[in-house]
């Protein structure tokens, strides 16, 4: 079976303040169709830069080097012309959920219109307005007619994150990137969003890449995990195998930190 995403020797070196930062430094990564893969590491490990580089969502940066390949269904996203990349995003390609919905949702546009603009083109059996409502219901929102008429600032953080997910799903992607999808949410809302992502992954059978610092999120969602540190992948393993017997000291430290955090939360 051909990989849905095949990243080969990706290097993303950035010029910043007169220095060169090797944000991603020779990374290989595979995502098979229908697989959920985690990329985990602390802040500055390169995990978000990796996803943004593959998705070509890096603006206002100066590259010292951008090399390697990011093959999506065999086509290199790093080499695509802008118009080809737009077509790929708009029709059954890949989408991304961001950490901060308020930074990406248009504050002056009603929610329904933002979902409408993201809908995949072409003929559909369902009328456009019903497609919008169906997406909002699919991500767990209620009273969708009301929600569609609201502006982002009129809704809670958890609702805004679900709207981001609905927008990402509107193009019917084969691959969904989720960058720290629960970080800005309280614990109860985090759990609900994770449950929503898990259900959507199972129902749609799409590939999913979860970028997170939280191994608890990886344990809840992912089949396999890549551990990143200093711009490099230090370990790749099945999720259960990683928790049972981490091979790299950095992976073991992340697991220990996750367990301590959980114990502290339970004791509070």
PDB file of C-alpha atoms in Angstrom:
ATOM      1  CA  UNK A   1       0.000   0.000   0.000  1.00  0.00           C
ATOM      2  CA  UNK A   2       1.318   3.431  -0.961  1.00  0.00           C
ATOM      3  CA  UNK A   3       1.825   5.914   1.837  1.00  0.00           C
ATOM      4  CA  UNK A   4      -0.628   8.795   2.048  1.00  0.00           C
ATOM      5  CA  UNK A   5       2.216  11.053   3.229  1.00  0.00           C
ATOM      6  CA  UNK A   6       5.891  10.217   2.803  1.00  0.00           C
ATOM      7  CA  UNK A   7       8.302  12.839   4.169  1.00  0.00           C
ATOM      8  CA  UNK A   8      11.909  12.229   3.169  1.00  0.00           C
ATOM      9  CA  UNK A   9      14.956  13.949   4.668  1.00  0.00           C
ATOM     10  CA  UNK A  10      13.059  17.178   5.320  1.00  0.00           C
ATOM     11  CA  UNK A  11      15.211  20.112   6.384  1.00  0.00           C
ATOM     12  CA  UNK A  12      13.724  23.446   7.431  1.00  0.00           C
ATOM     13  CA  UNK A  13      16.500  25.825   8.460  1.00  0.00           C
ATOM     14  CA  UNK A  14      15.406  29.375   9.269  1.00  0.00           C
ATOM     15  CA  UNK A  15      17.317  32.646   9.419  1.00  0.00           C
ATOM     16  CA  UNK A  16      16.428  34.554  12.566  1.00  0.00           C
ATOM     17  CA  UNK A  17      18.316  37.417  14.177  1.00  0.00           C
ATOM     18  CA  UNK A  18      21.414  36.775  12.085  1.00  0.00           C
ATOM     19  CA  UNK A  19      21.577  33.117  13.122  1.00  0.00           C
ATOM     20  CA  UNK A  20      20.382  29.919  11.456  1.00  0.00           C
ATOM     21  CA  UNK A  21      17.937  27.731  13.388  1.00  0.00           C
ATOM     22  CA  UNK A  22      17.729  24.101  12.265  1.00  0.00           C
ATOM     23  CA  UNK A  23      14.031  23.836  13.133  1.00  0.00           C
ATOM     24  CA  UNK A  24      13.651  20.538  11.266  1.00  0.00           C
ATOM     25  CA  UNK A  25      16.852  18.715  10.458  1.00  0.00           C
ATOM     26  CA  UNK A  26      16.638  15.636   8.257  1.00  0.00           C
ATOM     27  CA  UNK A  27      13.265  14.141   9.242  1.00  0.00           C
ATOM     28  CA  UNK A  28      11.614  11.092   7.657  1.00  0.00           C
ATOM     29  CA  UNK A  29       7.942  10.379   8.378  1.00  0.00           C
ATOM     30  CA  UNK A  30       5.246   8.072   6.979  1.00  0.00           C
ATOM     31  CA  UNK A  31       1.466   8.226   7.295  1.00  0.00           C
ATOM     32  CA  UNK A  32      -0.532   5.392   5.758  1.00  0.00           C
ATOM     33  CA  UNK A  33      -4.150   5.827   4.536  1.00  0.00           C
ATOM     34  CA  UNK A  34      -6.525   5.872   7.499  1.00  0.00           C
ATOM     35  CA  UNK A  35      -3.715   5.937  10.069  1.00  0.00           C
ATOM     36  CA  UNK A  36      -3.482   8.339  13.016  1.00  0.00           C
ATOM     37  CA  UNK A  37       0.120   9.357  13.710  1.00  0.00           C
ATOM     38  CA  UNK A  38       1.363  11.499  16.575  1.00  0.00           C
ATOM     39  CA  UNK A  39       4.296  13.905  16.511  1.00  0.00           C
ATOM     40  CA  UNK A  40       5.253  14.677  20.089  1.00  0.00           C
ATOM     41  CA  UNK A  41       7.886  16.869  21.686  1.00  0.00           C
ATOM     42  CA  UNK A  42       8.385  19.889  23.882  1.00  0.00           C
ATOM     43  CA  UNK A  43       8.093  23.471  22.667  1.00  0.00           C
ATOM     44  CA  UNK A  44      10.816  24.198  20.114  1.00  0.00           C
ATOM     45  CA  UNK A  45      11.280  20.555  19.124  1.00  0.00           C
ATOM     46  CA  UNK A  46      10.287  21.270  15.513  1.00  0.00           C
ATOM     47  CA  UNK A  47       6.997  19.382  15.447  1.00  0.00           C
ATOM     48  CA  UNK A  48       4.757  22.295  14.391  1.00  0.00           C
ATOM     49  CA  UNK A  49       7.325  23.557  11.885  1.00  0.00           C
ATOM     50  CA  UNK A  50       7.382  20.089  10.318  1.00  0.00           C
ATOM     51  CA  UNK A  51       3.594  20.090   9.819  1.00  0.00           C
ATOM     52  CA  UNK A  52       3.510  23.659   8.530  1.00  0.00           C
ATOM     53  CA  UNK A  53       6.355  23.041   6.091  1.00  0.00           C
ATOM     54  CA  UNK A  54       4.675  19.932   4.674  1.00  0.00           C
ATOM     55  CA  UNK A  55       1.394  21.874   4.384  1.00  0.00           C
ATOM     56  CA  UNK A  56       3.177  24.924   2.917  1.00  0.00           C
ATOM     57  CA  UNK A  57       1.725  27.167   5.610  1.00  0.00           C
ATOM     58  CA  UNK A  58       4.882  29.054   6.561  1.00  0.00           C
ATOM     59  CA  UNK A  59       4.575  32.762   5.839  1.00  0.00           C
ATOM     60  CA  UNK A  60       6.886  35.658   6.680  1.00  0.00           C
ATOM     61  CA  UNK A  61       9.930  33.477   7.329  1.00  0.00           C
ATOM     62  CA  UNK A  62      13.357  33.477   5.699  1.00  0.00           C
ATOM     63  CA  UNK A  63      14.636  30.032   4.780  1.00  0.00           C
ATOM     64  CA  UNK A  64      18.338  29.296   4.986  1.00  0.00           C
ATOM     65  CA  UNK A  65      17.440  25.861   3.623  1.00  0.00           C
ATOM     66  CA  UNK A  66      14.207  24.094   2.696  1.00  0.00           C
ATOM     67  CA  UNK A  67      14.965  20.711   1.193  1.00  0.00           C
ATOM     68  CA  UNK A  68      13.821  17.119   1.032  1.00  0.00           C
ATOM     69  CA  UNK A  69      10.455  15.832  -0.135  1.00  0.00           C
ATOM     70  CA  UNK A  70       6.916  15.743   1.244  1.00  0.00           C
ATOM     71  CA  UNK A  71       5.056  13.308  -0.989  1.00  0.00           C
ATOM     72  CA  UNK A  72       1.274  13.440  -0.637  1.00  0.00           C
ATOM     73  CA  UNK A  73      -0.181  10.615  -2.739  1.00  0.00           C
ATOM     74  CA  UNK A  74       3.122  10.672  -4.595  1.00  0.00           C
ATOM     75  CA  UNK A  75       3.112  14.420  -5.376  1.00  0.00           C
ATOM     76  CA  UNK A  76       5.723  16.606  -3.675  1.00  0.00           C
ATOM     77  CA  UNK A  77       3.974  19.472  -1.871  1.00  0.00           C
ATOM     78  CA  UNK A  78       7.287  21.312  -1.495  1.00  0.00           C
ATOM     79  CA  UNK A  79       7.649  21.491  -5.290  1.00  0.00           C
ATOM     80  CA  UNK A  80       4.028  22.355  -6.136  1.00  0.00           C
ATOM     81  CA  UNK A  81       3.077  25.581  -7.852  1.00  0.00           C
ATOM     82  CA  UNK A  82       0.751  27.779  -5.758  1.00  0.00           C
ATOM     83  CA  UNK A  83      -2.326  27.046  -7.911  1.00  0.00           C
ATOM     84  CA  UNK A  84      -1.786  23.276  -7.738  1.00  0.00           C
ATOM     85  CA  UNK A  85      -1.399  23.548  -3.972  1.00  0.00           C
ATOM     86  CA  UNK A  86      -4.659  25.510  -3.686  1.00  0.00           C
ATOM     87  CA  UNK A  87      -6.495  22.850  -5.697  1.00  0.00           C
ATOM     88  CA  UNK A  88      -5.068  20.139  -3.466  1.00  0.00           C
ATOM     89  CA  UNK A  89      -6.261  21.906  -0.322  1.00  0.00           C
ATOM     90  CA  UNK A  90      -9.700  22.618  -1.764  1.00  0.00           C
ATOM     91  CA  UNK A  91     -10.536  19.141  -3.011  1.00  0.00           C
ATOM     92  CA  UNK A  92      -9.865  15.997  -0.966  1.00  0.00           C
ATOM     93  CA  UNK A  93      -6.294  16.926  -0.116  1.00  0.00           C
ATOM     94  CA  UNK A  94      -5.216  17.943   3.365  1.00  0.00           C
ATOM     95  CA  UNK A  95      -6.416  20.393   5.992  1.00  0.00           C
ATOM     96  CA  UNK A  96      -5.085  21.733   9.270  1.00  0.00           C
ATOM     97  CA  UNK A  97      -6.610  22.508  12.666  1.00  0.00           C
ATOM     98  CA  UNK A  98      -4.743  25.217  14.548  1.00  0.00           C
ATOM     99  CA  UNK A  99      -4.057  25.674  18.244  1.00  0.00           C
ATOM    100  CA  UNK A 100      -5.683  29.109  18.519  1.00  0.00           C
ATOM    101  CA  UNK A 101      -9.019  29.359  16.662  1.00  0.00           C
ATOM    102  CA  UNK A 102      -9.330  33.095  17.326  1.00  0.00           C
ATOM    103  CA  UNK A 103      -6.074  33.611  15.456  1.00  0.00           C
ATOM    104  CA  UNK A 104      -7.439  31.925  12.325  1.00  0.00           C
ATOM    105  CA  UNK A 105     -11.205  32.434  12.319  1.00  0.00           C
ATOM    106  CA  UNK A 106     -12.326  35.664  10.675  1.00  0.00           C
ATOM    107  CA  UNK A 107     -13.739  37.848  13.496  1.00  0.00           C
ATOM    108  CA  UNK A 108     -15.907  39.869  11.076  1.00  0.00           C
ATOM    109  CA  UNK A 109     -17.556  36.909   9.313  1.00  0.00           C
ATOM    110  CA  UNK A 110     -20.375  34.719  10.586  1.00  0.00           C
ATOM    111  CA  UNK A 111     -19.515  31.094  11.278  1.00  0.00           C
ATOM    112  CA  UNK A 112     -21.796  29.682   8.587  1.00  0.00           C
ATOM    113  CA  UNK A 113     -20.158  31.775   5.873  1.00  0.00           C
ATOM    114  CA  UNK A 114     -16.677  30.675   6.977  1.00  0.00           C
ATOM    115  CA  UNK A 115     -17.712  27.024   6.725  1.00  0.00           C
ATOM    116  CA  UNK A 116     -19.331  27.710   3.326  1.00  0.00           C
ATOM    117  CA  UNK A 117     -16.100  29.172   1.941  1.00  0.00           C
ATOM    118  CA  UNK A 118     -14.237  25.980   2.888  1.00  0.00           C
ATOM    119  CA  UNK A 119     -16.684  23.535   1.260  1.00  0.00           C
ATOM    120  CA  UNK A 120     -15.235  21.245  -1.393  1.00  0.00           C
ATOM    121  CA  UNK A 121     -16.218  22.300  -4.929  1.00  0.00           C
ATOM    122  CA  UNK A 122     -18.318  20.238  -7.306  1.00  0.00           C
ATOM    123  CA  UNK A 123     -21.757  18.682  -7.382  1.00  0.00           C
ATOM    124  CA  UNK A 124     -23.264  17.378  -4.151  1.00  0.00           C
ATOM    125  CA  UNK A 125     -26.587  15.705  -3.438  1.00  0.00           C
ATOM    126  CA  UNK A 126     -27.086  17.803  -0.307  1.00  0.00           C
ATOM    127  CA  UNK A 127     -27.929  21.540  -0.628  1.00  0.00           C
ATOM    128  CA  UNK A 128     -25.138  23.875   0.465  1.00  0.00           C
ATOM    129  CA  UNK A 129     -26.861  25.141   3.613  1.00  0.00           C
ATOM    130  CA  UNK A 130     -27.622  21.603   4.726  1.00  0.00           C
ATOM    131  CA  UNK A 131     -23.976  20.656   4.174  1.00  0.00           C
ATOM    132  CA  UNK A 132     -22.959  23.480   6.523  1.00  0.00           C
ATOM    133  CA  UNK A 133     -25.402  22.354   9.197  1.00  0.00           C
ATOM    134  CA  UNK A 134     -24.360  18.711   8.760  1.00  0.00           C
ATOM    135  CA  UNK A 135     -20.695  19.606   9.325  1.00  0.00           C
ATOM    136  CA  UNK A 136     -21.508  21.578  12.463  1.00  0.00           C
ATOM    137  CA  UNK A 137     -23.546  18.656  13.805  1.00  0.00           C
ATOM    138  CA  UNK A 138     -20.794  16.202  12.887  1.00  0.00           C
ATOM    139  CA  UNK A 139     -18.306  17.986  15.144  1.00  0.00           C
ATOM    140  CA  UNK A 140     -20.727  17.863  18.062  1.00  0.00           C
ATOM    141  CA  UNK A 141     -22.376  21.284  17.971  1.00  0.00           C
ATOM    142  CA  UNK A 142     -26.046  21.726  18.818  1.00  0.00           C
ATOM    143  CA  UNK A 143     -28.561  24.322  17.619  1.00  0.00           C
ATOM    144  CA  UNK A 144     -26.522  24.629  14.439  1.00  0.00           C
ATOM    145  CA  UNK A 145     -28.774  27.256  12.849  1.00  0.00           C
ATOM    146  CA  UNK A 146     -28.008  29.553  15.798  1.00  0.00           C
ATOM    147  CA  UNK A 147     -24.272  28.756  15.721  1.00  0.00           C
ATOM    148  CA  UNK A 148     -24.045  29.434  11.975  1.00  0.00           C
ATOM    149  CA  UNK A 149     -25.372  32.971  12.526  1.00  0.00           C
ATOM    150  CA  UNK A 150     -22.871  33.817  15.285  1.00  0.00           C
ATOM    151  CA  UNK A 151     -19.508  35.548  15.039  1.00  0.00           C
ATOM    152  CA  UNK A 152     -16.528  33.674  16.563  1.00  0.00           C
ATOM    153  CA  UNK A 153     -16.219  35.980  19.592  1.00  0.00           C
ATOM    154  CA  UNK A 154     -19.813  35.178  20.571  1.00  0.00           C
ATOM    155  CA  UNK A 155     -18.980  31.502  21.156  1.00  0.00           C
ATOM    156  CA  UNK A 156     -16.972  29.595  23.766  1.00  0.00           C
ATOM    157  CA  UNK A 157     -13.422  28.365  23.217  1.00  0.00           C
ATOM    158  CA  UNK A 158     -14.573  24.776  22.862  1.00  0.00           C
ATOM    159  CA  UNK A 159     -17.198  25.749  20.281  1.00  0.00           C
ATOM    160  CA  UNK A 160     -14.636  27.750  18.301  1.00  0.00           C
ATOM    161  CA  UNK A 161     -12.301  24.757  18.223  1.00  0.00           C
ATOM    162  CA  UNK A 162     -15.135  22.571  16.914  1.00  0.00           C
ATOM    163  CA  UNK A 163     -15.844  25.169  14.228  1.00  0.00           C
ATOM    164  CA  UNK A 164     -12.181  25.013  13.200  1.00  0.00           C
ATOM    165  CA  UNK A 165     -12.568  21.239  12.898  1.00  0.00           C
ATOM    166  CA  UNK A 166     -15.729  21.662  10.796  1.00  0.00           C
ATOM    167  CA  UNK A 167     -13.918  24.077   8.465  1.00  0.00           C
ATOM    168  CA  UNK A 168     -11.016  21.642   8.147  1.00  0.00           C
ATOM    169  CA  UNK A 169     -13.425  18.813   7.271  1.00  0.00           C
ATOM    170  CA  UNK A 170     -15.384  20.880   4.739  1.00  0.00           C
ATOM    171  CA  UNK A 171     -12.969  20.059   1.909  1.00  0.00           C
ATOM    172  CA  UNK A 172     -13.362  16.322   2.654  1.00  0.00           C
ATOM    173  CA  UNK A 173      -9.620  15.853   3.257  1.00  0.00           C
ATOM    174  CA  UNK A 174      -7.760  12.580   3.044  1.00  0.00           C
ATOM    175  CA  UNK A 175      -5.297  13.877   5.654  1.00  0.00           C
ATOM    176  CA  UNK A 176      -5.965  16.119   8.645  1.00  0.00           C
ATOM    177  CA  UNK A 177      -3.208  17.857  10.622  1.00  0.00           C
ATOM    178  CA  UNK A 178      -4.183  18.901  14.161  1.00  0.00           C
ATOM    179  CA  UNK A 179      -1.644  21.226  15.813  1.00  0.00           C
ATOM    180  CA  UNK A 180      -2.063  21.176  19.618  1.00  0.00           C
ATOM    181  CA  UNK A 181      -5.849  20.854  19.190  1.00  0.00           C
ATOM    182  CA  UNK A 182      -6.679  20.899  22.924  1.00  0.00           C
ATOM    183  CA  UNK A 183      -3.970  23.072  24.512  1.00  0.00           C
ATOM    184  CA  UNK A 184      -6.036  26.225  25.072  1.00  0.00           C
ATOM    185  CA  UNK A 185      -9.063  24.365  26.504  1.00  0.00           C
ATOM    186  CA  UNK A 186     -10.000  23.354  30.028  1.00  0.00           C
ATOM    187  CA  UNK A 187      -9.805  19.679  30.985  1.00  0.00           C
ATOM    188  CA  UNK A 188     -13.470  18.805  30.427  1.00  0.00           C
ATOM    189  CA  UNK A 189     -13.597  20.467  27.007  1.00  0.00           C
ATOM    190  CA  UNK A 190     -10.259  18.865  26.072  1.00  0.00           C
ATOM    191  CA  UNK A 191     -11.731  15.425  26.662  1.00  0.00           C
ATOM    192  CA  UNK A 192     -14.784  16.180  24.525  1.00  0.00           C
ATOM    193  CA  UNK A 193     -12.675  17.514  21.648  1.00  0.00           C
ATOM    194  CA  UNK A 194     -10.442  14.421  21.796  1.00  0.00           C
ATOM    195  CA  UNK A 195     -13.509  12.191  21.701  1.00  0.00           C
ATOM    196  CA  UNK A 196     -14.774  14.144  18.681  1.00  0.00           C
ATOM    197  CA  UNK A 197     -11.462  13.780  16.818  1.00  0.00           C
ATOM    198  CA  UNK A 198     -11.346  10.053  17.569  1.00  0.00           C
ATOM    199  CA  UNK A 199     -14.902   9.550  16.323  1.00  0.00           C
ATOM    200  CA  UNK A 200     -14.279  11.571  13.151  1.00  0.00           C
ATOM    201  CA  UNK A 201     -11.109   9.626  12.405  1.00  0.00           C
ATOM    202  CA  UNK A 202     -12.947   6.329  12.727  1.00  0.00           C
ATOM    203  CA  UNK A 203     -16.019   7.421  10.769  1.00  0.00           C
ATOM    204  CA  UNK A 204     -14.233   9.184   7.919  1.00  0.00           C
ATOM    205  CA  UNK A 205     -11.269   6.789   7.793  1.00  0.00           C
ATOM    206  CA  UNK A 206      -8.966   9.662   6.920  1.00  0.00           C
ATOM    207  CA  UNK A 207      -5.321   9.955   7.797  1.00  0.00           C
ATOM    208  CA  UNK A 208      -4.618  12.151  10.801  1.00  0.00           C
ATOM    209  CA  UNK A 209      -1.450  13.719  12.202  1.00  0.00           C
ATOM    210  CA  UNK A 210      -1.660  14.953  15.800  1.00  0.00           C
ATOM    211  CA  UNK A 211       1.028  17.479  16.805  1.00  0.00           C
ATOM    212  CA  UNK A 212       1.250  17.782  20.588  1.00  0.00           C
ATOM    213  CA  UNK A 213       3.473  18.105  23.641  1.00  0.00           C
ATOM    214  CA  UNK A 214       1.050  15.867  25.564  1.00  0.00           C
ATOM    215  CA  UNK A 215       1.634  12.124  25.401  1.00  0.00           C
ATOM    216  CA  UNK A 216      -1.811  11.652  26.938  1.00  0.00           C
ATOM    217  CA  UNK A 217      -3.309  12.988  23.695  1.00  0.00           C
ATOM    218  CA  UNK A 218      -1.131  10.576  21.713  1.00  0.00           C
ATOM    219  CA  UNK A 219      -2.247   7.650  23.878  1.00  0.00           C
ATOM    220  CA  UNK A 220      -5.904   8.553  23.310  1.00  0.00           C
ATOM    221  CA  UNK A 221      -5.748   8.933  19.533  1.00  0.00           C
ATOM    222  CA  UNK A 222      -2.649   7.647  17.771  1.00  0.00           C
ATOM    223  CA  UNK A 223      -1.593   4.330  16.236  1.00  0.00           C
ATOM    224  CA  UNK A 224       2.061   5.346  15.948  1.00  0.00           C
ATOM    225  CA  UNK A 225       4.153   8.174  17.299  1.00  0.00           C
ATOM    226  CA  UNK A 226       7.267  10.097  16.290  1.00  0.00           C
ATOM    227  CA  UNK A 227       9.184  11.725  19.147  1.00  0.00           C
ATOM    228  CA  UNK A 228      11.007  14.929  18.161  1.00  0.00           C
ATOM    229  CA  UNK A 229      13.766  16.804  19.964  1.00  0.00           C
ATOM    230  CA  UNK A 230      16.022  19.521  18.591  1.00  0.00           C
ATOM    231  CA  UNK A 231      14.561  19.290  15.094  1.00  0.00           C
ATOM    232  CA  UNK A 232      15.188  15.552  14.771  1.00  0.00           C
ATOM    233  CA  UNK A 233      13.119  12.407  15.220  1.00  0.00           C
ATOM    234  CA  UNK A 234      14.741  10.556  18.114  1.00  0.00           C
ATOM    235  CA  UNK A 235      12.272   7.661  18.193  1.00  0.00           C
ATOM    236  CA  UNK A 236       9.432   6.182  16.139  1.00  0.00           C
ATOM    237  CA  UNK A 237       7.253   3.400  17.512  1.00  0.00           C
ATOM    238  CA  UNK A 238       3.774   1.989  17.857  1.00  0.00           C
ATOM    239  CA  UNK A 239       2.088   3.970  20.614  1.00  0.00           C
ATOM    240  CA  UNK A 240       1.674   1.042  23.013  1.00  0.00           C
ATOM    241  CA  UNK A 241       5.279  -0.056  22.453  1.00  0.00           C
ATOM    242  CA  UNK A 242       6.544   3.450  23.197  1.00  0.00           C
ATOM    243  CA  UNK A 243       4.755   3.563  26.549  1.00  0.00           C
ATOM    244  CA  UNK A 244       5.773   0.007  27.463  1.00  0.00           C
ATOM    245  CA  UNK A 245       9.458   0.247  26.535  1.00  0.00           C
ATOM    246  CA  UNK A 246      10.769   3.595  25.251  1.00  0.00           C
ATOM    247  CA  UNK A 247      14.138   3.194  23.542  1.00  0.00           C
ATOM    248  CA  UNK A 248      15.400   6.781  23.773  1.00  0.00           C
ATOM    249  CA  UNK A 249      16.079   8.615  27.074  1.00  0.00           C
ATOM    250  CA  UNK A 250      14.169  11.672  25.859  1.00  0.00           C
ATOM    251  CA  UNK A 251      11.070   9.556  25.174  1.00  0.00           C
ATOM    252  CA  UNK A 252      11.341   8.011  28.640  1.00  0.00           C
ATOM    253  CA  UNK A 253      11.564  11.484  30.190  1.00  0.00           C
ATOM    254  CA  UNK A 254       8.447  12.666  28.341  1.00  0.00           C
ATOM    255  CA  UNK A 255       6.530   9.609  29.541  1.00  0.00           C
ATOM    256  CA  UNK A 256       7.686  10.184  33.112  1.00  0.00           C
ATOM    257  CA  UNK A 257       6.622  13.846  32.936  1.00  0.00           C
ATOM    258  CA  UNK A 258       3.201  12.824  31.588  1.00  0.00           C
ATOM    259  CA  UNK A 259       2.669  10.327  34.411  1.00  0.00           C
ATOM    260  CA  UNK A 260       3.734  12.832  37.058  1.00  0.00           C
ATOM    261  CA  UNK A 261       1.380  15.425  35.630  1.00  0.00           C
ATOM    262  CA  UNK A 262      -1.508  12.971  35.680  1.00  0.00           C
ATOM    263  CA  UNK A 263      -0.753  11.950  39.272  1.00  0.00           C
ATOM    264  CA  UNK A 264      -0.582  15.591  40.360  1.00  0.00           C
ATOM    265  CA  UNK A 265      -3.916  16.333  38.669  1.00  0.00           C
ATOM    266  CA  UNK A 266      -5.566  13.335  40.337  1.00  0.00           C
ATOM    267  CA  UNK A 267      -4.199  14.356  43.752  1.00  0.00           C
ATOM    268  CA  UNK A 268      -5.428  17.952  43.444  1.00  0.00           C
TER     269      UNK A 268
END
